[in-house]
Amino acid sequence: MLTRREMLRGTVATASVAAAITAEGEAEAREAKPMPDEALGLLFDGTLCIGCRACISACKDVNKMPADRTELEAGNYWEAPLDISGKTLNVIKCYREGSGLHKDEVKDGYAFTKVSCMHCVDPSCVSACPVSAMTKDLVNGIVHYSVEACIGCRYCVEACPFGVPRFTYDTPFPKISKCQLCQQRYADGKYAACAEVCPTGATLFGKTRDLKQEVARRKALKPGEKTVYPRGKIGGTDEYIGISKRYVDHVYGEKEIGGTQVLHLSGVPFDLLNKPPLPDISPARTSETLQHMVYRGLVAPFVFLGGLVALAYRSMRKPEAKPTDKPGDDKGGAP
Ligand code: SF4
Ligand code: SF4
Ligand code: SF4
């Protein structure tokens, strides 16, 4: 029979083990993911963009995407399509205020921004996908979508802080649609089509570490200076000569949700461009840390319960046979 002392001792022991497991779980926050050394990305410099939208057409062309039907908004006949969708992976949006006459000015000004996948360093879409249909390339960091693996749950749509993945509801076999940095073109020595056609180098393709150096160079320029900008891809031979502008002191994508491989420069604050302020820590990291804690937390009660069951079982077992027991009696002694 289990005595009260044994019961108490067992309870304390199992509770200690359970508490230790829980404490260990709380201490283990998931590490931040580093940017791959060879990460590829884009730099969009809104001060260089002239709003020609060649990048939208080129993106549709190389990705074989159909035309998007857009209801034109009164007073906004320029923006069509209005947003990315199952048929459009890249759009240029325009900020306007007052007379809208002055480029990259807040008051009475206008400015352009690009909307497409940011290729996050720690992508929420990858973390949320239950079947690994969204994956991040370990070498170039491109966030890739596999239509074969996708089960259509749309968790990635809900998880993306930039609202990028779109589900093609209006097709017989719906799938997720998002920019994959034109990776299908690399084997032929080509690169992102939106960057290749951009006449001013406003959209520039390259390794993210090189793009960051270009960002630092541009930020150090004196506004109004005549400047040579790389055009197409960084390290290529094409150039564009322009006049440097004043930038807001923020590189969008440098820190947002743990960093992204696509970076944005602008002459007007990013909140005016519908680029949301986001924390530095990725939602993927936060949710995975919480998950680990919950699972660890669930282990503790099971360990506690298991300990109590073991104690109870031990108390109910038959007593061990004693050496004085006679052979052949029913108490389990040696023959
Ligand atoms: S092609 Fe270049 S300049 Fe033209 S809209 Fe696109 S980013 Fe702007
Ligand atoms: S922007 Fe959205 S879809 Fe693109 S990698 Fe980040 S989480 Fe995924
Ligand atoms: S990288 Fe390719 S898929 Fe992505 S926005 Fe540019 S053209 Fe479109």
Short mmCIF file of C-alpha atoms and ligand atoms in Angstrom, two decimals:
data_model
loop_
_atom_site.label_atom_id
_atom_site.label_comp_id
_atom_site.label_asym_id
_atom_site.label_seq_id
_atom_site.Cartn_x
_atom_site.Cartn_y
_atom_site.Cartn_z
CA MET A 1 0.00 0.00 0.00
CA LEU A 2 1.27 3.51 -0.82
CA THR A 3 1.97 5.42 2.37
CA ARG A 4 1.28 9.13 2.64
CA ARG A 5 5.04 9.81 2.94
CA GLU A 6 5.77 7.84 -0.27
CA MET A 7 2.91 9.62 -2.03
CA LEU A 8 4.26 13.03 -1.04
CA ARG A 9 7.85 12.14 -1.98
CA GLY A 10 6.73 10.85 -5.38
CA THR A 11 4.56 13.90 -6.05
CA VAL A 12 7.41 16.30 -5.27
CA ALA A 13 9.84 14.33 -7.48
CA THR A 14 7.55 14.17 -10.51
CA ALA A 15 6.53 17.81 -10.12
CA SER A 16 10.23 18.82 -10.07
CA VAL A 17 10.90 16.90 -13.31
CA ALA A 18 7.81 18.46 -14.93
CA ALA A 19 8.79 21.97 -13.78
CA ALA A 20 12.34 21.51 -15.10
CA ILE A 21 10.99 20.53 -18.51
CA THR A 22 8.65 23.54 -18.62
CA ALA A 23 11.42 25.95 -17.55
CA GLU A 24 13.74 24.60 -20.24
CA GLY A 25 11.01 25.14 -22.85
CA GLU A 26 10.50 28.76 -21.76
CA ALA A 27 14.21 29.49 -21.99
CA GLU A 28 14.50 28.22 -25.59
CA ALA A 29 13.42 31.02 -27.94
CA ARG A 30 13.94 30.06 -31.60
CA GLU A 31 17.11 31.61 -33.09
CA ALA A 32 16.80 34.38 -35.68
CA LYS A 33 17.58 33.06 -39.18
CA PRO A 34 20.58 34.59 -40.98
CA MET A 35 20.49 35.94 -44.55
CA PRO A 36 22.17 33.35 -46.86
CA ASP A 37 25.57 34.66 -48.09
CA GLU A 38 24.52 34.30 -51.72
CA ALA A 39 21.01 35.71 -51.20
CA LEU A 40 19.51 37.25 -54.34
CA GLY A 41 17.08 40.13 -54.36
CA LEU A 42 15.95 43.43 -55.82
CA LEU A 43 16.54 47.06 -54.91
CA PHE A 44 13.64 49.35 -55.73
CA ASP A 45 14.59 53.03 -55.62
CA GLY A 46 11.38 55.06 -55.84
CA THR A 47 13.31 58.27 -56.61
CA LEU A 48 14.50 56.73 -59.91
CA CYS A 49 11.14 55.28 -60.95
CA ILE A 50 9.37 57.20 -63.73
CA GLY A 51 6.17 55.16 -63.56
CA CYS A 52 6.49 53.70 -67.08
CA ARG A 53 5.29 50.28 -65.86
CA ALA A 54 7.48 48.36 -68.28
CA CYS A 55 8.27 46.12 -65.30
CA ILE A 56 4.62 45.08 -64.96
CA SER A 57 4.38 44.06 -68.63
CA ALA A 58 7.72 42.23 -68.58
CA CYS A 59 6.73 40.33 -65.44
CA LYS A 60 3.47 39.21 -67.06
CA ASP A 61 5.27 38.28 -70.24
CA VAL A 62 7.98 36.04 -68.77
CA ASN A 63 5.63 34.44 -66.25
CA LYS A 64 2.95 33.85 -68.90
CA MET A 65 0.27 35.61 -66.90
CA PRO A 66 -2.98 36.77 -68.51
CA ALA A 67 -4.24 40.36 -68.55
CA ASP A 68 -6.01 41.54 -65.39
CA ARG A 69 -9.42 43.15 -65.73
CA THR A 70 -9.47 46.37 -63.68
CA GLU A 71 -12.40 48.62 -62.92
CA LEU A 72 -10.83 52.06 -63.26
CA GLU A 73 -11.30 54.33 -60.25
CA ALA A 74 -12.53 57.88 -60.88
CA GLY A 75 -9.49 60.16 -60.75
CA ASN A 76 -7.08 57.22 -60.80
CA TYR A 77 -6.73 56.12 -64.38
CA TRP A 78 -3.02 55.41 -64.08
CA GLU A 79 -3.08 52.47 -61.66
CA ALA A 80 -4.21 49.40 -63.53
CA PRO A 81 -4.02 46.76 -62.23
CA LEU A 82 -4.65 48.23 -58.79
CA ASP A 83 -2.94 45.43 -56.91
CA ILE A 84 -1.07 42.16 -57.27
CA SER A 85 -3.37 39.19 -57.85
CA GLY A 86 -3.49 35.66 -59.21
CA LYS A 87 -2.77 37.22 -62.61
CA THR A 88 -0.28 39.91 -61.64
CA LEU A 89 2.90 39.35 -59.59
CA ASN A 90 4.22 42.92 -59.64
CA VAL A 91 2.59 46.35 -59.59
CA ILE A 92 3.80 49.94 -59.31
CA LYS A 93 1.62 52.05 -57.01
CA CYS A 94 1.49 55.83 -56.87
CA TYR A 95 1.22 58.20 -53.90
CA ARG A 96 -0.38 61.57 -54.69
CA GLU A 97 -1.12 64.62 -52.58
CA GLY A 98 -2.60 68.03 -53.40
CA SER A 99 -1.63 69.25 -56.86
CA GLY A 100 0.60 66.15 -57.26
CA LEU A 101 3.18 68.14 -59.19
CA HIS A 102 6.40 67.49 -57.29
CA LYS A 103 8.15 64.13 -57.59
CA ASP A 104 9.16 62.52 -54.27
CA GLU A 105 7.65 65.31 -52.19
CA VAL A 106 4.98 64.77 -49.54
CA LYS A 107 3.12 68.08 -50.06
CA ASP A 108 1.65 68.59 -53.52
CA GLY A 109 3.78 65.66 -54.56
CA TYR A 110 3.78 62.16 -55.96
CA ALA A 111 5.96 59.08 -55.56
CA PHE A 112 6.09 55.49 -56.80
CA THR A 113 6.46 52.20 -54.99
CA LYS A 114 6.66 48.57 -56.10
CA VAL A 115 4.59 45.71 -54.70
CA SER A 116 5.86 42.13 -55.07
CA CYS A 117 7.22 39.35 -52.83
CA MET A 118 9.92 40.60 -50.44
CA HIS A 119 11.69 37.20 -50.19
CA CYS A 120 11.90 37.40 -46.41
CA VAL A 121 14.96 36.07 -44.58
CA ASP A 122 12.62 34.24 -42.16
CA PRO A 123 9.43 33.87 -44.22
CA SER A 124 6.11 33.50 -42.43
CA CYS A 125 4.63 31.77 -45.49
CA VAL A 126 7.25 29.00 -45.22
CA SER A 127 6.69 28.62 -41.48
CA ALA A 128 2.89 28.48 -41.85
CA CYS A 129 2.77 25.99 -44.75
CA PRO A 130 1.94 22.53 -43.30
CA VAL A 131 3.20 20.56 -46.32
CA SER A 132 6.36 22.49 -47.30
CA ALA A 133 4.83 23.78 -50.52
CA MET A 134 6.53 27.08 -49.67
CA THR A 135 10.27 26.65 -49.25
CA LYS A 136 13.26 28.94 -48.95
CA ASP A 137 16.32 28.06 -51.02
CA LEU A 138 19.27 27.51 -48.69
CA VAL A 139 21.75 29.08 -51.13
CA ASN A 140 20.04 32.01 -52.86
CA GLY A 141 17.22 32.45 -50.32
CA ILE A 142 14.47 32.68 -52.95
CA VAL A 143 11.09 31.72 -51.50
CA HIS A 144 9.72 29.11 -53.85
CA TYR A 145 6.19 27.71 -54.27
CA SER A 146 5.44 24.14 -55.36
CA VAL A 147 2.02 23.68 -56.92
CA GLU A 148 2.45 19.89 -56.72
CA ALA A 149 2.87 19.95 -52.93
CA CYS A 150 0.21 22.61 -52.21
CA ILE A 151 -3.07 21.40 -50.62
CA GLY A 152 -4.81 24.77 -51.01
CA CYS A 153 -5.14 25.52 -47.27
CA ARG A 154 -4.10 29.18 -47.85
CA TYR A 155 -2.25 29.43 -44.51
CA CYS A 156 0.53 31.28 -46.38
CA VAL A 157 -1.99 33.90 -47.53
CA GLU A 158 -2.98 34.57 -43.91
CA ALA A 159 0.59 34.44 -42.58
CA CYS A 160 2.37 36.86 -44.94
CA PRO A 161 2.77 40.28 -43.24
CA PHE A 162 3.02 41.96 -46.67
CA GLY A 163 -0.17 40.41 -48.07
CA VAL A 164 1.68 38.90 -51.02
CA PRO A 165 0.48 35.33 -51.80
CA ARG A 166 -2.80 35.30 -53.72
CA PHE A 167 -5.08 32.32 -54.33
CA THR A 168 -6.48 31.90 -57.82
CA TYR A 169 -10.10 31.25 -56.79
CA ASP A 170 -11.35 31.96 -60.30
CA THR A 171 -9.50 29.07 -61.96
CA PRO A 172 -10.55 25.38 -62.21
CA PHE A 173 -7.39 24.28 -60.35
CA PRO A 174 -6.66 27.08 -57.89
CA LYS A 175 -3.10 27.66 -56.75
CA ILE A 176 -1.00 30.26 -54.96
CA SER A 177 0.49 33.03 -57.01
CA LYS A 178 3.56 35.08 -56.04
CA CYS A 179 6.86 36.38 -57.45
CA GLN A 180 9.65 33.79 -57.40
CA LEU A 181 12.32 36.25 -58.51
CA CYS A 182 12.24 34.88 -62.07
CA GLN A 183 14.40 31.93 -61.02
CA GLN A 184 13.20 29.96 -64.09
CA ARG A 185 15.34 32.35 -66.21
CA TYR A 186 18.70 31.91 -64.47
CA ALA A 187 19.68 28.73 -66.35
CA ASP A 188 19.73 30.80 -69.58
CA GLY A 189 21.91 33.49 -68.00
CA LYS A 190 18.92 35.83 -67.55
CA TYR A 191 17.64 37.44 -64.38
CA ALA A 192 14.58 39.26 -62.99
CA ALA A 193 12.63 40.58 -65.97
CA CYS A 194 11.31 43.61 -64.07
CA ALA A 195 14.90 44.73 -63.45
CA GLU A 196 16.11 43.86 -66.95
CA VAL A 197 13.59 46.16 -68.66
CA CYS A 198 13.63 49.04 -66.17
CA PRO A 199 15.03 52.00 -68.14
CA THR A 200 16.35 53.91 -65.13
CA GLY A 201 17.65 51.17 -62.84
CA ALA A 202 14.83 51.93 -60.38
CA THR A 203 14.42 48.16 -60.09
CA LEU A 204 17.83 46.55 -59.80
CA PHE A 205 18.65 42.84 -59.48
CA GLY A 206 21.63 41.37 -57.63
CA LYS A 207 23.00 39.73 -54.52
CA THR A 208 21.39 41.35 -51.51
CA ARG A 209 24.77 42.05 -49.93
CA ASP A 210 25.80 44.02 -53.08
CA LEU A 211 22.46 45.80 -53.16
CA LYS A 212 23.04 46.87 -49.56
CA GLN A 213 26.38 48.40 -50.57
CA GLU A 214 24.65 50.27 -53.39
CA VAL A 215 22.06 51.52 -50.88
CA ALA A 216 24.86 52.86 -48.64
CA ARG A 217 26.50 54.57 -51.66
CA ARG A 218 23.23 56.23 -52.69
CA LYS A 219 22.46 57.40 -49.17
CA ALA A 220 25.89 59.05 -48.95
CA LEU A 221 25.35 61.07 -52.16
CA LYS A 222 24.61 64.77 -51.99
CA PRO A 223 21.06 65.47 -53.26
CA GLY A 224 21.23 67.15 -56.68
CA GLU A 225 24.50 65.42 -57.67
CA LYS A 226 24.81 63.92 -61.17
CA THR A 227 25.17 60.20 -60.56
CA VAL A 228 25.83 57.02 -62.50
CA TYR A 229 23.44 54.26 -61.45
CA PRO A 230 23.79 50.58 -62.39
CA ARG A 231 20.90 49.46 -64.59
CA GLY A 232 19.46 45.93 -64.87
CA LYS A 233 21.69 43.94 -62.55
CA ILE A 234 24.41 45.02 -60.22
CA GLY A 235 27.84 44.29 -61.68
CA GLY A 236 26.49 44.47 -65.25
CA THR A 237 27.56 46.93 -67.94
CA ASP A 238 24.34 48.95 -68.32
CA GLU A 239 24.13 52.33 -66.64
CA TYR A 240 21.73 55.19 -66.17
CA ILE A 241 22.84 58.73 -65.45
CA GLY A 242 20.50 60.58 -63.13
CA ILE A 243 20.35 63.20 -60.41
CA SER A 244 20.50 61.96 -56.84
CA LYS A 245 17.58 62.78 -54.55
CA ARG A 246 17.08 63.07 -50.82
CA TYR A 247 15.97 59.79 -49.21
CA VAL A 248 13.96 59.25 -46.04
CA ASP A 249 16.18 57.72 -43.37
CA HIS A 250 14.74 54.23 -43.67
CA VAL A 251 15.58 51.30 -45.92
CA TYR A 252 12.39 49.28 -46.06
CA GLY A 253 13.19 45.58 -45.76
CA GLU A 254 16.53 46.03 -44.01
CA LYS A 255 15.09 45.18 -40.58
CA GLU A 256 11.37 44.52 -41.07
CA ILE A 257 10.40 41.08 -39.68
CA GLY A 258 14.03 39.97 -39.50
CA GLY A 259 15.03 41.45 -42.89
CA THR A 260 14.08 40.79 -46.50
CA GLN A 261 16.10 40.19 -49.66
CA VAL A 262 14.16 42.91 -51.49
CA LEU A 263 15.01 46.45 -50.35
CA HIS A 264 13.22 49.75 -50.93
CA LEU A 265 14.50 53.35 -50.97
CA SER A 266 12.11 56.27 -51.07
CA GLY A 267 11.93 60.05 -50.99
CA VAL A 268 8.66 59.98 -48.99
CA PRO A 269 7.87 58.08 -45.76
CA PHE A 270 6.97 54.45 -46.34
CA ASP A 271 3.67 54.64 -44.45
CA LEU A 272 2.43 56.98 -47.22
CA LEU A 273 3.29 54.25 -49.71
CA ASN A 274 1.17 51.68 -47.90
CA LYS A 275 4.26 49.88 -46.62
CA PRO A 276 3.23 48.92 -43.09
CA PRO A 277 5.47 49.51 -40.07
CA LEU A 278 6.52 46.04 -38.90
CA PRO A 279 8.55 44.74 -35.95
CA ASP A 280 12.16 43.62 -36.41
CA ILE A 281 11.41 40.10 -35.17
CA SER A 282 9.76 37.75 -37.67
CA PRO A 283 6.26 36.43 -36.87
CA ALA A 284 7.63 32.99 -37.86
CA ARG A 285 10.19 33.17 -35.06
CA THR A 286 7.62 34.33 -32.51
CA SER A 287 5.03 31.69 -33.42
CA GLU A 288 7.55 28.84 -33.56
CA THR A 289 8.93 29.86 -30.14
CA LEU A 290 5.40 29.84 -28.71
CA GLN A 291 4.66 26.47 -30.30
CA HIS A 292 7.77 24.95 -28.72
CA MET A 293 6.74 26.34 -25.34
CA VAL A 294 3.20 24.97 -25.66
CA TYR A 295 4.43 21.51 -26.65
CA ARG A 296 6.99 21.52 -23.87
CA GLY A 297 4.30 22.76 -21.50
CA LEU A 298 2.10 19.83 -22.51
CA VAL A 299 4.88 17.37 -21.71
CA ALA A 300 5.08 18.51 -18.08
CA PRO A 301 1.52 17.45 -17.01
CA PHE A 302 2.05 14.09 -18.73
CA VAL A 303 5.30 13.54 -16.81
CA PHE A 304 3.52 14.47 -13.58
CA LEU A 305 0.61 12.12 -14.29
CA GLY A 306 2.99 9.34 -15.37
CA GLY A 307 4.88 9.65 -12.10
CA LEU A 308 1.69 9.32 -10.06
CA VAL A 309 0.53 6.30 -12.09
CA ALA A 310 3.93 4.62 -11.57
CA LEU A 311 3.69 5.18 -7.81
CA ALA A 312 0.15 3.82 -7.66
CA TYR A 313 1.14 0.78 -9.76
CA ARG A 314 4.10 0.01 -7.49
CA SER A 315 1.85 0.08 -4.43
CA MET A 316 -0.61 -2.40 -5.99
CA ARG A 317 2.00 -4.97 -7.08
CA LYS A 318 2.11 -8.38 -5.31
CA PRO A 319 4.76 -8.53 -2.56
CA GLU A 320 8.10 -10.11 -3.56
CA ALA A 321 8.53 -13.84 -2.66
CA LYS A 322 10.52 -14.31 0.52
CA PRO A 323 13.33 -16.97 0.89
CA THR A 324 11.33 -18.64 3.69
CA ASP A 325 8.37 -19.42 1.38
CA LYS A 326 7.87 -23.15 0.86
CA PRO A 327 8.35 -24.72 -2.62
CA GLY A 328 5.12 -25.39 -4.44
CA ASP A 329 3.00 -22.96 -2.44
CA ASP A 330 1.23 -20.32 -4.48
CA LYS A 331 3.41 -17.39 -3.46
CA GLY A 332 5.91 -17.58 -6.32
CA GLY A 333 8.95 -19.06 -4.44
CA ALA A 334 11.81 -20.86 -6.27
CA PRO A 335 11.05 -24.56 -7.19
S1 SF4 B 1 10.18 49.79 -65.31
FE1 SF4 B 1 11.39 50.91 -63.80
S2 SF4 B 1 10.86 53.05 -64.13
FE2 SF4 B 1 9.30 51.86 -65.21
S3 SF4 B 1 7.65 51.63 -63.67
FE3 SF4 B 1 8.95 49.84 -63.45
S4 SF4 B 1 10.40 50.38 -61.84
FE4 SF4 B 1 9.47 52.31 -62.55
S1 SF4 B 2 6.73 38.54 -48.55
FE1 SF4 B 2 5.18 37.08 -47.87
S2 SF4 B 2 5.11 35.57 -49.53
FE2 SF4 B 2 7.02 36.72 -49.79
S3 SF4 B 2 8.56 35.49 -48.63
FE3 SF4 B 2 7.78 37.06 -47.22
S4 SF4 B 2 6.12 35.96 -46.13
FE4 SF4 B 2 6.53 34.79 -47.98
S1 SF4 B 3 11.37 39.14 -60.21
FE1 SF4 B 3 10.23 38.30 -61.96
S2 SF4 B 3 8.35 37.47 -61.04
FE2 SF4 B 3 9.25 38.87 -59.53
S3 SF4 B 3 8.28 40.83 -59.87
FE3 SF4 B 3 10.17 40.84 -61.10
S4 SF4 B 3 9.54 40.07 -63.11
FE4 SF4 B 3 7.90 39.57 -61.70
#
